PDB file of N, CA and C in Angstrom:
ATOM      1  N   MET A  26     -17.486  14.975 -25.393  1.00  0.00           N
ATOM      2  CA  MET A  26     -16.957  14.031 -24.441  1.00  0.00           C
ATOM      3  C   MET A  26     -15.483  14.376 -24.222  1.00  0.00           C
ATOM      4  N   ASN A  27     -15.109  14.572 -22.983  1.00  0.00           N
ATOM      5  CA  ASN A  27     -13.701  14.857 -22.700  1.00  0.00           C
ATOM      6  C   ASN A  27     -12.935  13.556 -22.469  1.00  0.00           C
ATOM      7  N   ARG A  28     -11.646  13.679 -22.245  1.00  0.00           N
ATOM      8  CA  ARG A  28     -10.790  12.492 -22.111  1.00  0.00           C
ATOM      9  C   ARG A  28     -11.212  11.613 -20.924  1.00  0.00           C
ATOM     10  N   THR A  29     -11.592  12.236 -19.817  1.00  0.00           N
ATOM     11  CA  THR A  29     -12.017  11.478 -18.634  1.00  0.00           C
ATOM     12  C   THR A  29     -13.265  10.654 -18.951  1.00  0.00           C
ATOM     13  N   ASP A  30     -14.225  11.281 -19.624  1.00  0.00           N
ATOM     14  CA  ASP A  30     -15.445  10.564 -20.017  1.00  0.00           C
ATOM     15  C   ASP A  30     -15.134   9.433 -20.987  1.00  0.00           C
ATOM     16  N   LEU A  31     -14.244   9.698 -21.934  1.00  0.00           N
ATOM     17  CA  LEU A  31     -13.865   8.689 -22.915  1.00  0.00           C
ATOM     18  C   LEU A  31     -13.220   7.488 -22.224  1.00  0.00           C
ATOM     19  N   ALA A  32     -12.284   7.748 -21.318  1.00  0.00           N
ATOM     20  CA  ALA A  32     -11.620   6.658 -20.604  1.00  0.00           C
ATOM     21  C   ALA A  32     -12.623   5.859 -19.772  1.00  0.00           C
ATOM     22  N   SER A  33     -13.550   6.544 -19.125  1.00  0.00           N
ATOM     23  CA  SER A  33     -14.571   5.860 -18.317  1.00  0.00           C
ATOM     24  C   SER A  33     -15.471   4.990 -19.189  1.00  0.00           C
ATOM     25  N   THR A  34     -15.865   5.509 -20.337  1.00  0.00           N
ATOM     26  CA  THR A  34     -16.726   4.756 -21.252  1.00  0.00           C
ATOM     27  C   THR A  34     -16.009   3.521 -21.785  1.00  0.00           C
ATOM     28  N   ILE A  35     -14.734   3.689 -22.184  1.00  0.00           N
ATOM     29  CA  ILE A  35     -13.954   2.549 -22.664  1.00  0.00           C
ATOM     30  C   ILE A  35     -13.832   1.502 -21.564  1.00  0.00           C
ATOM     31  N   ALA A  36     -13.558   1.944 -20.345  1.00  0.00           N
ATOM     32  CA  ALA A  36     -13.413   1.020 -19.220  1.00  0.00           C
ATOM     33  C   ALA A  36     -14.714   0.239 -18.979  1.00  0.00           C
ATOM     34  N   GLN A  37     -15.825   0.920 -19.003  1.00  0.00           N
ATOM     35  CA  GLN A  37     -17.126   0.258 -18.781  1.00  0.00           C
ATOM     36  C   GLN A  37     -17.431  -0.763 -19.868  1.00  0.00           C
ATOM     37  N   ARG A  38     -17.152  -0.403 -21.107  1.00  0.00           N
ATOM     38  CA  ARG A  38     -17.522  -1.288 -22.225  1.00  0.00           C
ATOM     39  C   ARG A  38     -16.566  -2.447 -22.430  1.00  0.00           C
ATOM     40  N   THR A  39     -15.328  -2.307 -21.965  1.00  0.00           N
ATOM     41  CA  THR A  39     -14.347  -3.358 -22.205  1.00  0.00           C
ATOM     42  C   THR A  39     -13.968  -4.139 -20.958  1.00  0.00           C
ATOM     43  N   GLY A  40     -14.314  -3.619 -19.789  1.00  0.00           N
ATOM     44  CA  GLY A  40     -13.968  -4.308 -18.553  1.00  0.00           C
ATOM     45  C   GLY A  40     -12.549  -4.050 -18.067  1.00  0.00           C
ATOM     46  N   VAL A  41     -11.839  -3.110 -18.696  1.00  0.00           N
ATOM     47  CA  VAL A  41     -10.505  -2.755 -18.212  1.00  0.00           C
ATOM     48  C   VAL A  41     -10.631  -1.614 -17.213  1.00  0.00           C
ATOM     49  N   SER A  42      -9.559  -1.328 -16.498  1.00  0.00           N
ATOM     50  CA  SER A  42      -9.592  -0.221 -15.542  1.00  0.00           C
ATOM     51  C   SER A  42      -9.531   1.117 -16.283  1.00  0.00           C
ATOM     52  N   VAL A  43      -9.978   2.167 -15.613  1.00  0.00           N
ATOM     53  CA  VAL A  43      -9.900   3.512 -16.188  1.00  0.00           C
ATOM     54  C   VAL A  43      -8.434   3.877 -16.433  1.00  0.00           C
ATOM     55  N   LYS A  44      -7.542   3.469 -15.526  1.00  0.00           N
ATOM     56  CA  LYS A  44      -6.111   3.742 -15.697  1.00  0.00           C
ATOM     57  C   LYS A  44      -5.587   3.081 -16.975  1.00  0.00           C
ATOM     58  N   ASP A  45      -5.973   1.819 -17.201  1.00  0.00           N
ATOM     59  CA  ASP A  45      -5.534   1.127 -18.417  1.00  0.00           C
ATOM     60  C   ASP A  45      -6.120   1.784 -19.669  1.00  0.00           C
ATOM     61  N   ALA A  46      -7.376   2.215 -19.597  1.00  0.00           N
ATOM     62  CA  ALA A  46      -7.996   2.894 -20.737  1.00  0.00           C
ATOM     63  C   ALA A  46      -7.249   4.188 -21.045  1.00  0.00           C
ATOM     64  N   ASN A  47      -6.863   4.921 -20.012  1.00  0.00           N
ATOM     65  CA  ASN A  47      -6.089   6.152 -20.207  1.00  0.00           C
ATOM     66  C   ASN A  47      -4.733   5.856 -20.825  1.00  0.00           C
ATOM     67  N   THR A  48      -4.104   4.772 -20.424  1.00  0.00           N
ATOM     68  CA  THR A  48      -2.813   4.385 -20.989  1.00  0.00           C
ATOM     69  C   THR A  48      -2.948   4.095 -22.476  1.00  0.00           C
ATOM     70  N   VAL A  49      -4.022   3.416 -22.861  1.00  0.00           N
ATOM     71  CA  VAL A  49      -4.256   3.116 -24.278  1.00  0.00           C
ATOM     72  C   VAL A  49      -4.495   4.405 -25.062  1.00  0.00           C
ATOM     73  N   ILE A  50      -5.277   5.312 -24.515  1.00  0.00           N
ATOM     74  CA  ILE A  50      -5.550   6.591 -25.189  1.00  0.00           C
ATOM     75  C   ILE A  50      -4.241   7.360 -25.402  1.00  0.00           C
ATOM     76  N   THR A  51      -3.409   7.416 -24.378  1.00  0.00           N
ATOM     77  CA  THR A  51      -2.119   8.108 -24.485  1.00  0.00           C
ATOM     78  C   THR A  51      -1.243   7.446 -25.542  1.00  0.00           C
ATOM     79  N   GLY A  52      -1.186   6.125 -25.524  1.00  0.00           N
ATOM     80  CA  GLY A  52      -0.383   5.403 -26.512  1.00  0.00           C
ATOM     81  C   GLY A  52      -0.865   5.635 -27.925  1.00  0.00           C
ATOM     82  N   LEU A  53      -2.180   5.603 -28.118  1.00  0.00           N
ATOM     83  CA  LEU A  53      -2.744   5.843 -29.445  1.00  0.00           C
ATOM     84  C   LEU A  53      -2.421   7.251 -29.917  1.00  0.00           C
ATOM     85  N   ASN A  54      -2.550   8.206 -29.028  1.00  0.00           N
ATOM     86  CA  ASN A  54      -2.214   9.593 -29.355  1.00  0.00           C
ATOM     87  C   ASN A  54      -0.763   9.709 -29.808  1.00  0.00           C
ATOM     88  N   ASP A  55       0.145   9.093 -29.064  1.00  0.00           N
ATOM     89  CA  ASP A  55       1.571   9.151 -29.398  1.00  0.00           C
ATOM     90  C   ASP A  55       1.860   8.506 -30.755  1.00  0.00           C
ATOM     91  N   VAL A  56       1.253   7.342 -31.005  1.00  0.00           N
ATOM     92  CA  VAL A  56       1.469   6.636 -32.264  1.00  0.00           C
ATOM     93  C   VAL A  56       0.962   7.459 -33.444  1.00  0.00           C
ATOM     94  N   ILE A  57      -0.214   8.050 -33.303  1.00  0.00           N
ATOM     95  CA  ILE A  57      -0.784   8.869 -34.383  1.00  0.00           C
ATOM     96  C   ILE A  57       0.114  10.066 -34.670  1.00  0.00           C
ATOM     97  N   LEU A  58       0.561  10.763 -33.624  1.00  0.00           N
ATOM     98  CA  LEU A  58       1.419  11.935 -33.836  1.00  0.00           C
ATOM     99  C   LEU A  58       2.729  11.553 -34.511  1.00  0.00           C
ATOM    100  N   GLU A  59       3.331  10.446 -34.104  1.00  0.00           N
ATOM    101  CA  GLU A  59       4.574   9.999 -34.727  1.00  0.00           C
ATOM    102  C   GLU A  59       4.359   9.623 -36.194  1.00  0.00           C
ATOM    103  N   ALA A  60       3.296   8.899 -36.473  1.00  0.00           N
ATOM    104  CA  ALA A  60       3.026   8.459 -37.841  1.00  0.00           C
ATOM    105  C   ALA A  60       2.757   9.642 -38.762  1.00  0.00           C
ATOM    106  N   VAL A  61       1.930  10.572 -38.325  1.00  0.00           N
ATOM    107  CA  VAL A  61       1.625  11.744 -39.142  1.00  0.00           C
ATOM    108  C   VAL A  61       2.875  12.602 -39.313  1.00  0.00           C
ATOM    109  N   GLY A  62       3.702  12.670 -38.271  1.00  0.00           N
ATOM    110  CA  GLY A  62       4.960  13.409 -38.360  1.00  0.00           C
ATOM    111  C   GLY A  62       5.900  12.825 -39.408  1.00  0.00           C
ATOM    112  N   ARG A  63       5.800  11.526 -39.657  1.00  0.00           N
ATOM    113  CA  ARG A  63       6.617  10.877 -40.690  1.00  0.00           C
ATOM    114  C   ARG A  63       5.938  10.945 -42.058  1.00  0.00           C
ATOM    115  N   GLY A  64       4.747  11.518 -42.131  1.00  0.00           N
ATOM    116  CA  GLY A  64       4.056  11.630 -43.406  1.00  0.00           C
ATOM    117  C   GLY A  64       3.164  10.444 -43.731  1.00  0.00           C
ATOM    118  N   GLU A  65       2.933   9.561 -42.753  1.00  0.00           N
ATOM    119  CA  GLU A  65       2.078   8.404 -42.994  1.00  0.00           C
ATOM    120  C   GLU A  65       0.605   8.798 -42.868  1.00  0.00           C
ATOM    121  N   LYS A  66      -0.228   8.048 -43.538  1.00  0.00           N
ATOM    122  CA  LYS A  66      -1.674   8.272 -43.496  1.00  0.00           C
ATOM    123  C   LYS A  66      -2.281   7.320 -42.462  1.00  0.00           C
ATOM    124  N   ILE A  67      -3.099   7.857 -41.572  1.00  0.00           N
ATOM    125  CA  ILE A  67      -3.818   7.064 -40.574  1.00  0.00           C
ATOM    126  C   ILE A  67      -5.262   6.942 -41.061  1.00  0.00           C
ATOM    127  N   GLN A  68      -5.771   5.734 -41.141  1.00  0.00           N
ATOM    128  CA  GLN A  68      -7.137   5.576 -41.630  1.00  0.00           C
ATOM    129  C   GLN A  68      -7.895   4.561 -40.784  1.00  0.00           C
ATOM    130  N   LEU A  69      -9.021   4.991 -40.256  1.00  0.00           N
ATOM    131  CA  LEU A  69      -9.960   4.125 -39.573  1.00  0.00           C
ATOM    132  C   LEU A  69     -11.202   4.115 -40.463  1.00  0.00           C
ATOM    133  N   PRO A  70     -11.370   3.081 -41.293  1.00  0.00           N
ATOM    134  CA  PRO A  70     -12.431   3.073 -42.299  1.00  0.00           C
ATOM    135  C   PRO A  70     -13.808   3.433 -41.723  1.00  0.00           C
ATOM    136  N   GLY A  71     -14.438   4.375 -42.380  1.00  0.00           N
ATOM    137  CA  GLY A  71     -15.760   4.825 -41.978  1.00  0.00           C
ATOM    138  C   GLY A  71     -15.750   5.854 -40.871  1.00  0.00           C
ATOM    139  N   LEU A  72     -14.601   6.019 -40.194  1.00  0.00           N
ATOM    140  CA  LEU A  72     -14.561   6.945 -39.068  1.00  0.00           C
ATOM    141  C   LEU A  72     -13.703   8.179 -39.323  1.00  0.00           C
ATOM    142  N   LEU A  73     -12.432   7.955 -39.652  1.00  0.00           N
ATOM    143  CA  LEU A  73     -11.510   9.075 -39.645  1.00  0.00           C
ATOM    144  C   LEU A  73     -10.299   8.796 -40.525  1.00  0.00           C
ATOM    145  N   THR A  74      -9.821   9.846 -41.195  1.00  0.00           N
ATOM    146  CA  THR A  74      -8.570   9.772 -41.941  1.00  0.00           C
ATOM    147  C   THR A  74      -7.740  10.991 -41.555  1.00  0.00           C
ATOM    148  N   ILE A  75      -6.470  10.753 -41.220  1.00  0.00           N
ATOM    149  CA  ILE A  75      -5.545  11.837 -40.902  1.00  0.00           C
ATOM    150  C   ILE A  75      -4.340  11.664 -41.819  1.00  0.00           C
ATOM    151  N   GLU A  76      -4.011  12.704 -42.552  1.00  0.00           N
ATOM    152  CA  GLU A  76      -2.873  12.611 -43.464  1.00  0.00           C
ATOM    153  C   GLU A  76      -2.191  13.964 -43.602  1.00  0.00           C
ATOM    154  N   VAL A  77      -0.947  13.929 -44.047  1.00  0.00           N
ATOM    155  CA  VAL A  77      -0.186  15.149 -44.286  1.00  0.00           C
ATOM    156  C   VAL A  77      -0.392  15.551 -45.734  1.00  0.00           C
ATOM    157  N   VAL A  78      -0.694  16.809 -45.950  1.00  0.00           N
ATOM    158  CA  VAL A  78      -0.869  17.316 -47.311  1.00  0.00           C
ATOM    159  C   VAL A  78       0.111  18.467 -47.541  1.00  0.00           C
ATOM    160  N   ASP A  79       0.560  18.600 -48.779  1.00  0.00           N
ATOM    161  CA  ASP A  79       1.435  19.703 -49.160  1.00  0.00           C
ATOM    162  C   ASP A  79       0.575  20.875 -49.614  1.00  0.00           C
ATOM    163  N   ARG A  80       0.879  22.034 -49.081  1.00  0.00           N
ATOM    164  CA  ARG A  80       0.200  23.248 -49.520  1.00  0.00           C
ATOM    165  C   ARG A  80       1.186  24.042 -50.364  1.00  0.00           C
ATOM    166  N   ALA A  81       0.784  24.337 -51.581  1.00  0.00           N
ATOM    167  CA  ALA A  81       1.648  25.070 -52.509  1.00  0.00           C
ATOM    168  C   ALA A  81       1.796  26.524 -52.057  1.00  0.00           C
ATOM    169  N   ALA A  82       2.889  27.136 -52.467  1.00  0.00           N
ATOM    170  CA  ALA A  82       3.077  28.564 -52.216  1.00  0.00           C
ATOM    171  C   ALA A  82       1.974  29.327 -52.949  1.00  0.00           C
ATOM    172  N   ARG A  83       1.522  30.387 -52.349  1.00  0.00           N
ATOM    173  CA  ARG A  83       0.431  31.145 -52.957  1.00  0.00           C
ATOM    174  C   ARG A  83       0.476  32.589 -52.457  1.00  0.00           C
ATOM    175  N   THR A  84      -0.343  33.419 -53.072  1.00  0.00           N
ATOM    176  CA  THR A  84      -0.453  34.798 -52.601  1.00  0.00           C
ATOM    177  C   THR A  84      -1.737  34.919 -51.800  1.00  0.00           C
ATOM    178  N   GLY A  85      -1.737  35.856 -50.901  1.00  0.00           N
ATOM    179  CA  GLY A  85      -2.909  36.119 -50.080  1.00  0.00           C
ATOM    180  C   GLY A  85      -2.916  37.581 -49.690  1.00  0.00           C
ATOM    181  N   ARG A  86      -3.810  37.920 -48.802  1.00  0.00           N
ATOM    182  CA  ARG A  86      -3.906  39.305 -48.335  1.00  0.00           C
ATOM    183  C   ARG A  86      -3.748  39.336 -46.821  1.00  0.00           C
ATOM    184  N   ASN A  87      -3.015  40.331 -46.356  1.00  0.00           N
ATOM    185  CA  ASN A  87      -2.899  40.559 -44.930  1.00  0.00           C
ATOM    186  C   ASN A  87      -4.263  41.043 -44.451  1.00  0.00           C
ATOM    187  N   PRO A  88      -4.908  40.334 -43.519  1.00  0.00           N
ATOM    188  CA  PRO A  88      -6.258  40.725 -43.109  1.00  0.00           C
ATOM    189  C   PRO A  88      -6.327  42.088 -42.421  1.00  0.00           C
ATOM    190  N   GLN A  89      -5.202  42.564 -41.882  1.00  0.00           N
ATOM    191  CA  GLN A  89      -5.210  43.857 -41.194  1.00  0.00           C
ATOM    192  C   GLN A  89      -4.967  45.026 -42.128  1.00  0.00           C
ATOM    193  N   THR A  90      -4.079  44.827 -43.100  1.00  0.00           N
ATOM    194  CA  THR A  90      -3.723  45.952 -43.979  1.00  0.00           C
ATOM    195  C   THR A  90      -4.287  45.816 -45.386  1.00  0.00           C
ATOM    196  N   GLY A  91      -4.678  44.602 -45.769  1.00  0.00           N
ATOM    197  CA  GLY A  91      -5.158  44.384 -47.119  1.00  0.00           C
ATOM    198  C   GLY A  91      -4.036  44.230 -48.131  1.00  0.00           C
ATOM    199  N   GLU A  92      -2.795  44.349 -47.671  1.00  0.00           N
ATOM    200  CA  GLU A  92      -1.632  44.228 -48.544  1.00  0.00           C
ATOM    201  C   GLU A  92      -1.494  42.796 -49.047  1.00  0.00           C
ATOM    202  N   GLU A  93      -1.122  42.640 -50.336  1.00  0.00           N
ATOM    203  CA  GLU A  93      -0.899  41.310 -50.895  1.00  0.00           C
ATOM    204  C   GLU A  93       0.406  40.758 -50.347  1.00  0.00           C
ATOM    205  N   ILE A  94       0.368  39.495 -49.926  1.00  0.00           N
ATOM    206  CA  ILE A  94       1.559  38.867 -49.351  1.00  0.00           C
ATOM    207  C   ILE A  94       1.784  37.501 -49.984  1.00  0.00           C
ATOM    208  N   GLN A  95       3.019  37.020 -49.907  1.00  0.00           N
ATOM    209  CA  GLN A  95       3.362  35.679 -50.368  1.00  0.00           C
ATOM    210  C   GLN A  95       3.243  34.720 -49.182  1.00  0.00           C
ATOM    211  N   ILE A  96       2.565  33.620 -49.385  1.00  0.00           N
ATOM    212  CA  ILE A  96       2.439  32.592 -48.357  1.00  0.00           C
ATOM    213  C   ILE A  96       3.283  31.408 -48.808  1.00  0.00           C
ATOM    214  N   ALA A  97       4.233  31.023 -47.979  1.00  0.00           N
ATOM    215  CA  ALA A  97       5.185  29.974 -48.343  1.00  0.00           C
ATOM    216  C   ALA A  97       4.505  28.613 -48.431  1.00  0.00           C
ATOM    217  N   ALA A  98       5.133  27.716 -49.193  1.00  0.00           N
ATOM    218  CA  ALA A  98       4.677  26.327 -49.253  1.00  0.00           C
ATOM    219  C   ALA A  98       4.828  25.725 -47.862  1.00  0.00           C
ATOM    220  N   SER A  99       3.927  24.820 -47.512  1.00  0.00           N
ATOM    221  CA  SER A  99       3.987  24.209 -46.186  1.00  0.00           C
ATOM    222  C   SER A  99       3.321  22.837 -46.210  1.00  0.00           C
ATOM    223  N   LYS A 100       3.454  22.150 -45.119  1.00  0.00           N
ATOM    224  CA  LYS A 100       2.765  20.883 -44.926  1.00  0.00           C
ATOM    225  C   LYS A 100       1.712  21.098 -43.844  1.00  0.00           C
ATOM    226  N   ALA A 101       0.611  20.384 -43.955  1.00  0.00           N
ATOM    227  CA  ALA A 101      -0.451  20.514 -42.958  1.00  0.00           C
ATOM    228  C   ALA A 101      -1.104  19.157 -42.753  1.00  0.00           C
ATOM    229  N   ALA A 102      -1.644  18.951 -41.574  1.00  0.00           N
ATOM    230  CA  ALA A 102      -2.392  17.729 -41.299  1.00  0.00           C
ATOM    231  C   ALA A 102      -3.828  17.943 -41.766  1.00  0.00           C
ATOM    232  N   LYS A 103      -4.338  17.008 -42.528  1.00  0.00           N
ATOM    233  CA  LYS A 103      -5.723  17.067 -43.007  1.00  0.00           C
ATOM    234  C   LYS A 103      -6.492  15.958 -42.300  1.00  0.00           C
ATOM    235  N   VAL A 104      -7.572  16.322 -41.633  1.00  0.00           N
ATOM    236  CA  VAL A 104      -8.403  15.359 -40.918  1.00  0.00           C
ATOM    237  C   VAL A 104      -9.759  15.312 -41.611  1.00  0.00           C
ATOM    238  N   SER A 105     -10.177  14.108 -42.003  1.00  0.00           N
ATOM    239  CA  SER A 105     -11.451  13.939 -42.695  1.00  0.00           C
ATOM    240  C   SER A 105     -12.321  12.957 -41.931  1.00  0.00           C
ATOM    241  N   ALA A 106     -13.577  13.321 -41.741  1.00  0.00           N
ATOM    242  CA  ALA A 106     -14.523  12.420 -41.095  1.00  0.00           C
ATOM    243  C   ALA A 106     -15.020  11.394 -42.110  1.00  0.00           C
ATOM    244  N   GLY A 107     -15.126  10.144 -41.677  1.00  0.00           N
ATOM    245  CA  GLY A 107     -15.643   9.079 -42.531  1.00  0.00           C
ATOM    246  C   GLY A 107     -17.155   9.039 -42.521  1.00  0.00           C
ATOM    247  N   SER A 108     -17.727   8.167 -43.324  1.00  0.00           N
ATOM    248  CA  SER A 108     -19.181   8.090 -43.485  1.00  0.00           C
ATOM    249  C   SER A 108     -19.911   7.755 -42.183  1.00  0.00           C
ATOM    250  N   LYS A 109     -19.360   6.844 -41.383  1.00  0.00           N
ATOM    251  CA  LYS A 109     -20.012   6.483 -40.118  1.00  0.00           C
ATOM    252  C   LYS A 109     -20.001   7.649 -39.145  1.00  0.00           C
ATOM    253  N   LEU A 110     -18.899   8.385 -39.094  1.00  0.00           N
ATOM    254  CA  LEU A 110     -18.798   9.523 -38.195  1.00  0.00           C
ATOM    255  C   LEU A 110     -19.747  10.641 -38.640  1.00  0.00           C
ATOM    256  N   LYS A 111     -19.835  10.858 -39.950  1.00  0.00           N
ATOM    257  CA  LYS A 111     -20.757  11.872 -40.472  1.00  0.00           C
ATOM    258  C   LYS A 111     -22.205  11.494 -40.173  1.00  0.00           C
ATOM    259  N   ALA A 112     -22.538  10.219 -40.326  1.00  0.00           N
ATOM    260  CA  ALA A 112     -23.902   9.754 -40.048  1.00  0.00           C
ATOM    261  C   ALA A 112     -24.230   9.926 -38.565  1.00  0.00           C
ATOM    262  N   ALA A 113     -23.277   9.614 -37.694  1.00  0.00           N
ATOM    263  CA  ALA A 113     -23.509   9.764 -36.255  1.00  0.00           C
ATOM    264  C   ALA A 113     -23.706  11.231 -35.886  1.00  0.00           C
ATOM    265  N   ALA A 114     -22.975  12.129 -36.549  1.00  0.00           N
ATOM    266  CA  ALA A 114     -23.095  13.549 -36.264  1.00  0.00           C
ATOM    267  C   ALA A 114     -24.459  14.094 -36.679  1.00  0.00           C
ATOM    268  N   LYS A 115     -25.033  13.519 -37.736  1.00  0.00           N
ATOM    269  CA  LYS A 115     -26.356  13.960 -38.206  1.00  0.00           C
ATOM    270  C   LYS A 115     -27.462  13.495 -37.265  1.00  0.00           C
ATOM    271  N   GLY A 116     -27.196  12.400 -36.548  1.00  0.00           N
ATOM    272  CA  GLY A 116     -28.158  11.906 -35.569  1.00  0.00           C
ATOM    273  C   GLY A 116     -29.107  10.905 -36.062  1.00  0.00           C
TER     274      GLY A 116
END
């Protein structure tokens, strides 16, 4: 489902306009990005969890040369599907 379909579905189910549904989607997107950028955890129980995780420095291999390389410590966003989302995906 793309953004247009999502906005249309939200509009149909809630009785708001497609424009208003798009505004809510944009606002939610902005809030999530800001929160995760600050290191906060976003959790929709049963559906989705988005959080920042620390990745320790480690060694790896350059896939082109096979040479061992150092990979610096970093932060990454971790997205986990909740039980309801996993059940829906199974059908």
